[in-house]
Amino acid sequence: MKTMTCKELGGQCDQELSAESWDEMVKVMTKHVMEKHPDVAKEMEKMHKQDPQKWGKEMKPKWNAAPDL
């Protein structure tokens, strides 16, 4: 289990998000952004259409470096 903040994952707030795997964290982060930051969700959707793997390439190394809890 790892815990990271929304901000550490490129978001706007300090909400802590926890997951067992990177794939689960992507789902948790997506749900959080859609619920709490709908304006950012629209920007993320645009970015995803331009380069579907950009966010993951930037954020997965941070996930890998985060300590296991």
Tab-separated table of C-alpha atoms in Angstrom:
chain	number	residue	atom	x	y	z
A	1	MET	CA	0.000	0.000	0.000
A	2	LYS	CA	1.296	3.434	-0.916
A	3	THR	CA	-0.130	6.849	-0.107
A	4	MET	CA	0.481	9.996	-2.126
A	5	THR	CA	-1.220	13.357	-2.225
A	6	CYS	CA	-3.221	14.705	-5.111
A	7	LYS	CA	-0.543	17.396	-5.472
A	8	GLU	CA	2.258	14.802	-5.668
A	9	LEU	CA	0.355	13.248	-8.561
A	10	GLY	CA	0.054	16.537	-10.436
A	11	GLY	CA	-3.201	17.713	-8.863
A	12	GLN	CA	-4.170	20.760	-6.851
A	13	CYS	CA	-4.812	19.688	-3.277
A	14	ASP	CA	-3.239	17.838	-0.362
A	15	GLN	CA	-5.857	15.057	-0.205
A	16	GLU	CA	-4.112	11.760	0.515
A	17	LEU	CA	-4.870	8.929	-1.888
A	18	SER	CA	-3.934	5.302	-1.185
A	19	ALA	CA	-3.683	2.249	-3.402
A	20	GLU	CA	-2.093	-1.195	-3.583
A	21	SER	CA	-0.878	-0.831	-7.175
A	22	TRP	CA	-0.133	1.816	-9.793
A	23	ASP	CA	-3.223	0.787	-11.799
A	24	GLU	CA	-5.400	1.173	-8.716
A	25	MET	CA	-3.843	4.586	-7.993
A	26	VAL	CA	-4.692	5.753	-11.511
A	27	LYS	CA	-8.338	4.835	-10.850
A	28	VAL	CA	-8.341	6.472	-7.397
A	29	MET	CA	-6.740	9.659	-8.755
A	30	THR	CA	-9.124	9.825	-11.718
A	31	LYS	CA	-12.161	9.466	-9.439
A	32	HIS	CA	-10.798	12.094	-7.037
A	33	VAL	CA	-10.078	14.608	-9.801
A	34	MET	CA	-13.490	14.131	-11.421
A	35	GLU	CA	-15.286	14.617	-8.097
A	36	LYS	CA	-13.186	17.384	-6.525
A	37	HIS	CA	-11.551	19.195	-9.451
A	38	PRO	CA	-13.905	19.061	-12.470
A	39	ASP	CA	-12.050	21.936	-14.161
A	40	VAL	CA	-8.785	19.993	-13.940
A	41	ALA	CA	-10.549	16.847	-15.168
A	42	LYS	CA	-11.374	18.641	-18.424
A	43	GLU	CA	-7.723	19.659	-18.866
A	44	MET	CA	-6.572	16.120	-18.109
A	45	GLU	CA	-8.985	14.771	-20.708
A	46	LYS	CA	-7.500	17.132	-23.319
A	47	MET	CA	-3.954	16.118	-22.359
A	48	HIS	CA	-4.917	12.453	-22.505
A	49	LYS	CA	-6.263	12.842	-26.037
A	50	GLN	CA	-3.017	14.512	-27.156
A	51	ASP	CA	-0.666	12.055	-25.429
A	52	PRO	CA	-2.412	9.214	-23.577
A	53	GLN	CA	0.763	8.137	-21.773
A	54	LYS	CA	2.236	11.507	-20.746
A	55	TRP	CA	0.791	11.675	-17.213
A	56	GLY	CA	1.757	8.083	-16.471
A	57	LYS	CA	5.305	8.601	-17.739
A	58	GLU	CA	5.663	11.615	-15.444
A	59	MET	CA	3.914	10.223	-12.360
A	60	LYS	CA	4.791	6.511	-12.272
A	61	PRO	CA	8.414	7.203	-11.218
A	62	LYS	CA	7.022	9.174	-8.249
A	63	TRP	CA	4.801	6.199	-7.397
A	64	ASN	CA	7.765	3.841	-7.635
A	65	ALA	CA	9.787	6.100	-5.310
A	66	ALA	CA	7.007	6.415	-2.709
A	67	PRO	CA	7.517	4.255	0.387
A	68	ASP	CA	5.345	1.201	0.976
A	69	LEU	CA	3.180	1.551	4.070
